[in-house]
Amino acid sequence: MAGHASPDQLRYELDTMLSRINAMEVTAKDEFQVSVVKILRELVLGQIRALDEFGHHKKAMDLLTLEIFKARSASAGGQEPGAS
């Protein structure tokens, strides 16, 4: 069973898809094909935004975990949580 792809690999694949979609728009012959290309572009851009948001959430969770660890360490040592 293969593991999940890294965020960098996913971003690369989404950028590649976006490039192909842009090429499809250039070769589109009628309004239907242009409409499909626009829909595909929005779907890929949505995935890119979701991937970026996930990265922001991950950083926030890491910072929150660090602050909880600091607070617990300070309280275990008899110090106030904000004191250094």
XYZ file of N, CA, C and O in Angstrom:
336
model
N 0.836 -1.174 0.000
C 0.000 0.000 0.000
C 0.884 1.241 0.000
O 1.744 1.410 0.854
N 0.707 2.102 -0.957
C 1.532 3.296 -1.085
C 1.060 4.365 -0.105
O -0.121 4.472 0.207
N 2.023 5.167 0.370
C 1.697 6.255 1.295
C 1.169 7.456 0.528
O 1.096 7.474 -0.704
N 0.789 8.465 1.281
C 0.290 9.695 0.676
C 1.437 10.473 0.052
O 2.564 10.440 0.533
N 1.120 11.197 -1.002
C 2.117 12.052 -1.634
C 2.368 13.264 -0.748
O 1.491 13.709 -0.008
N 3.565 13.801 -0.838
C 3.895 14.988 -0.043
C 3.173 16.210 -0.619
O 2.794 16.225 -1.796
N 2.992 17.252 0.192
C 2.348 18.462 -0.318
C 3.089 19.079 -1.510
O 2.467 19.596 -2.436
N 4.425 18.977 -1.493
C 5.196 19.507 -2.621
C 4.908 18.729 -3.899
O 4.779 19.313 -4.979
N 4.802 17.402 -3.785
C 4.493 16.574 -4.945
C 3.085 16.865 -5.457
O 2.862 16.971 -6.670
N 2.131 17.014 -4.535
C 0.764 17.343 -4.943
C 0.713 18.689 -5.642
O 0.027 18.849 -6.659
N 1.433 19.668 -5.109
C 1.454 21.007 -5.716
C 2.036 20.931 -7.126
O 1.524 21.554 -8.053
N 3.107 20.146 -7.298
C 3.717 19.979 -8.617
C 2.712 19.362 -9.594
O 2.579 19.834 -10.731
N 2.004 18.335 -9.150
C 1.024 17.686 -10.014
C -0.126 18.620 -10.370
O -0.591 18.640 -11.519
N -0.583 19.422 -9.405
C -1.658 20.380 -9.684
C -1.184 21.470 -10.649
O -1.932 21.883 -11.538
N 0.048 21.927 -10.486
C 0.601 22.920 -11.419
C 0.710 22.340 -12.827
O 0.432 23.029 -13.819
N 1.084 21.068 -12.914
C 1.158 20.400 -14.220
C -0.223 20.304 -14.855
O -0.387 20.577 -16.050
N -1.218 19.945 -14.049
C -2.593 19.887 -14.562
C -3.052 21.254 -15.055
O -3.686 21.358 -16.110
N -2.726 22.287 -14.299
C -3.119 23.638 -14.683
C -2.477 24.039 -16.002
O -3.129 24.658 -16.858
N -1.231 23.662 -16.214
C -0.560 23.944 -17.489
C -1.256 23.229 -18.641
O -1.443 23.802 -19.722
N -1.642 21.989 -18.418
C -2.345 21.235 -19.468
C -3.712 21.838 -19.762
O -4.146 21.895 -20.916
N -4.386 22.299 -18.713
C -5.691 22.934 -18.908
C -5.535 24.218 -19.715
O -6.338 24.499 -20.611
N -4.495 24.991 -19.422
C -4.242 26.207 -20.195
C -3.982 25.884 -21.666
O -4.437 26.602 -22.559
N -3.267 24.806 -21.919
C -3.017 24.387 -23.306
C -4.320 23.950 -23.975
O -4.525 24.214 -25.164
N -5.196 23.295 -23.217
C -6.486 22.882 -23.777
C -7.319 24.091 -24.177
O -8.030 24.057 -25.182
N -7.218 25.168 -23.396
C -7.988 26.363 -23.719
C -7.545 26.959 -25.053
O -8.362 27.429 -25.834
N -6.263 26.913 -25.315
C -5.732 27.457 -26.567
C -6.264 26.670 -27.767
O -6.562 27.245 -28.811
N -6.425 25.364 -27.592
C -6.860 24.526 -28.716
C -8.369 24.295 -28.755
O -8.846 23.588 -29.642
N -9.102 24.883 -27.795
C -10.556 24.693 -27.767
C -11.182 25.234 -29.047
O -10.859 26.328 -29.496
N -12.097 24.447 -29.630
C -12.680 24.810 -30.915
C -14.069 25.417 -30.814
O -14.528 26.059 -31.740
N -14.755 25.184 -29.701
C -16.105 25.741 -29.582
C -16.370 26.182 -28.142
O -15.539 26.017 -27.251
N -17.526 26.775 -27.930
C -17.887 27.332 -26.630
C -17.986 26.250 -25.551
O -17.642 26.479 -24.392
N -18.440 25.059 -25.914
C -18.548 23.968 -24.951
C -17.176 23.599 -24.400
O -17.006 23.452 -23.189
N -16.194 23.462 -25.265
C -14.848 23.107 -24.818
C -14.252 24.205 -23.935
O -13.591 23.923 -22.936
N -14.503 25.449 -24.292
C -14.014 26.567 -23.480
C -14.655 26.521 -22.090
O -13.985 26.739 -21.072
N -15.952 26.224 -22.033
C -16.650 26.134 -20.751
C -16.099 25.006 -19.888
O -15.921 25.168 -18.675
N -15.826 23.870 -20.499
C -15.259 22.738 -19.758
C -13.886 23.104 -19.204
O -13.560 22.800 -18.053
N -13.089 23.785 -20.002
C -11.757 24.204 -19.565
C -11.865 25.150 -18.364
O -11.110 25.031 -17.399
N -12.818 26.079 -18.405
C -12.991 27.011 -17.288
C -13.375 26.271 -16.012
O -12.888 26.589 -14.925
N -14.240 25.286 -16.134
C -14.644 24.492 -14.974
C -13.458 23.705 -14.422
O -13.214 23.692 -13.209
N -12.697 23.080 -15.305
C -11.527 22.320 -14.866
C -10.519 23.232 -14.169
O -9.938 22.862 -13.140
N -10.309 24.424 -14.713
C -9.370 25.364 -14.116
C -9.817 25.730 -12.693
O -9.005 25.744 -11.765
N -11.097 26.015 -12.514
C -11.595 26.370 -11.184
C -11.447 25.210 -10.203
O -11.127 25.419 -9.028
N -11.664 23.997 -10.664
C -11.499 22.828 -9.790
C -10.044 22.678 -9.345
O -9.762 22.439 -8.164
N -9.118 22.820 -10.279
C -7.699 22.685 -9.938
C -7.256 23.833 -9.031
O -6.548 23.619 -8.048
N -7.689 25.061 -9.335
C -7.333 26.192 -8.483
C -7.907 26.019 -7.075
O -7.257 26.384 -6.084
N -9.095 25.449 -6.975
C -9.680 25.165 -5.668
C -8.849 24.163 -4.887
O -8.656 24.303 -3.668
N -8.343 23.160 -5.571
C -7.481 22.174 -4.915
C -6.172 22.808 -4.454
O -5.662 22.491 -3.374
N -5.614 23.704 -5.259
C -4.381 24.397 -4.877
C -4.629 25.253 -3.641
O -3.832 25.247 -2.695
N -5.750 25.978 -3.629
C -6.077 26.804 -2.456
C -6.286 25.937 -1.222
O -5.848 26.290 -0.120
N -6.950 24.798 -1.374
C -7.179 23.890 -0.243
C -5.852 23.348 0.289
O -5.660 23.245 1.515
N -4.947 23.014 -0.600
C -3.635 22.519 -0.194
C -2.871 23.595 0.571
O -2.246 23.315 1.608
N -2.941 24.837 0.099
C -2.287 25.946 0.794
C -2.907 26.171 2.173
O -2.197 26.403 3.149
N -4.234 26.118 2.254
C -4.923 26.284 3.532
C -4.536 25.181 4.510
O -4.341 25.434 5.699
N -4.413 23.964 4.013
C -4.009 22.856 4.869
C -2.633 23.128 5.459
O -2.382 22.859 6.634
N -1.734 23.683 4.655
C -0.404 24.033 5.151
C -0.473 25.068 6.256
O 0.239 24.973 7.267
N -1.353 26.070 6.099
C -1.523 27.091 7.128
C -2.085 26.478 8.413
O -1.638 26.811 9.511
N -3.048 25.587 8.263
C -3.631 24.930 9.441
C -2.601 24.063 10.156
O -2.570 24.014 11.389
N -1.769 23.393 9.397
C -0.736 22.551 9.987
C 0.235 23.398 10.805
O 0.614 23.033 11.922
N 0.643 24.543 10.259
C 1.546 25.434 10.997
C 0.888 25.942 12.275
O 1.525 26.016 13.328
N -0.386 26.290 12.185
C -1.104 26.775 13.366
C -1.184 25.690 14.438
O -1.006 25.975 15.632
N -1.449 24.466 14.029
C -1.513 23.362 14.987
C -0.147 23.129 15.634
O -0.060 22.866 16.837
N 0.922 23.231 14.858
C 2.270 23.069 15.410
C 2.565 24.146 16.452
O 3.107 23.854 17.518
N 2.206 25.401 16.136
C 2.437 26.491 17.084
C 1.604 26.311 18.351
O 2.080 26.551 19.466
N 0.369 25.890 18.192
C -0.498 25.657 19.346
C 0.048 24.525 20.216
O 0.090 24.638 21.452
N 0.504 23.462 19.599
C 1.087 22.344 20.337
C 2.326 22.794 21.099
O 2.531 22.417 22.261
N 3.150 23.623 20.477
C 4.344 24.136 21.137
C 3.975 24.980 22.358
O 4.581 24.843 23.426
N 2.972 25.835 22.207
C 2.549 26.672 23.338
C 1.969 25.826 24.471
O 2.207 26.116 25.640
N 1.222 24.795 24.149
C 0.690 23.899 25.187
C 1.836 23.197 25.906
O 1.841 23.093 27.133
N 2.829 22.745 25.153
C 3.988 22.085 25.757
C 4.728 23.041 26.688
O 5.109 22.679 27.799
N 4.913 24.293 26.247
C 5.590 25.286 27.085
C 4.798 25.541 28.363
O 5.372 25.626 29.451
N 3.482 25.675 28.248
C 2.642 25.932 29.412
C 2.692 24.769 30.391
O 2.787 24.967 31.610
N 2.658 23.560 29.910
C 2.712 22.386 30.797
C 4.081 22.251 31.442
O 4.184 21.887 32.607
N 5.128 22.541 30.678
C 6.484 22.468 31.236
C 6.680 23.516 32.324
O 7.280 23.256 33.354
N 6.143 24.721 32.091
C 6.266 25.784 33.070
C 5.484 25.451 34.329
O 5.961 25.687 35.444
N 4.296 24.908 34.182
C 3.491 24.581 35.365
C 4.075 23.390 36.116
O 3.960 23.299 37.339
N 4.723 22.496 35.443
C 5.348 21.353 36.109
C 6.576 21.799 36.889
O 6.913 21.209 37.908
N 7.231 22.856 36.424
C 8.422 23.366 37.096
C 8.088 24.399 38.144
O 8.990 24.937 38.793
N 6.833 24.735 38.350
C 6.439 25.691 39.357
C 6.507 27.129 38.892
O 6.383 28.052 39.674
N 6.686 27.352 37.600
C 6.739 28.709 37.063
C 5.392 29.101 36.519
O 4.537 28.267 36.253
N 5.224 30.395 36.344
C 4.011 30.896 35.676
C 4.110 30.598 34.197
O 5.217 30.622 33.627
N 2.999 30.310 33.489
C 3.039 29.951 32.077
C 3.674 31.015 31.182
O 4.286 30.704 30.194
N 3.587 32.292 31.504
C 4.127 33.337 30.636
C 5.559 33.713 30.956
O 6.210 34.431 30.212
N 6.091 33.256 32.068
C 7.446 33.650 32.486
C 8.507 32.851 31.765
O 8.350 31.680 31.474
N 9.641 33.510 31.482
C 10.759 32.818 30.842
C 11.903 32.665 31.805
O 12.290 33.508 32.499
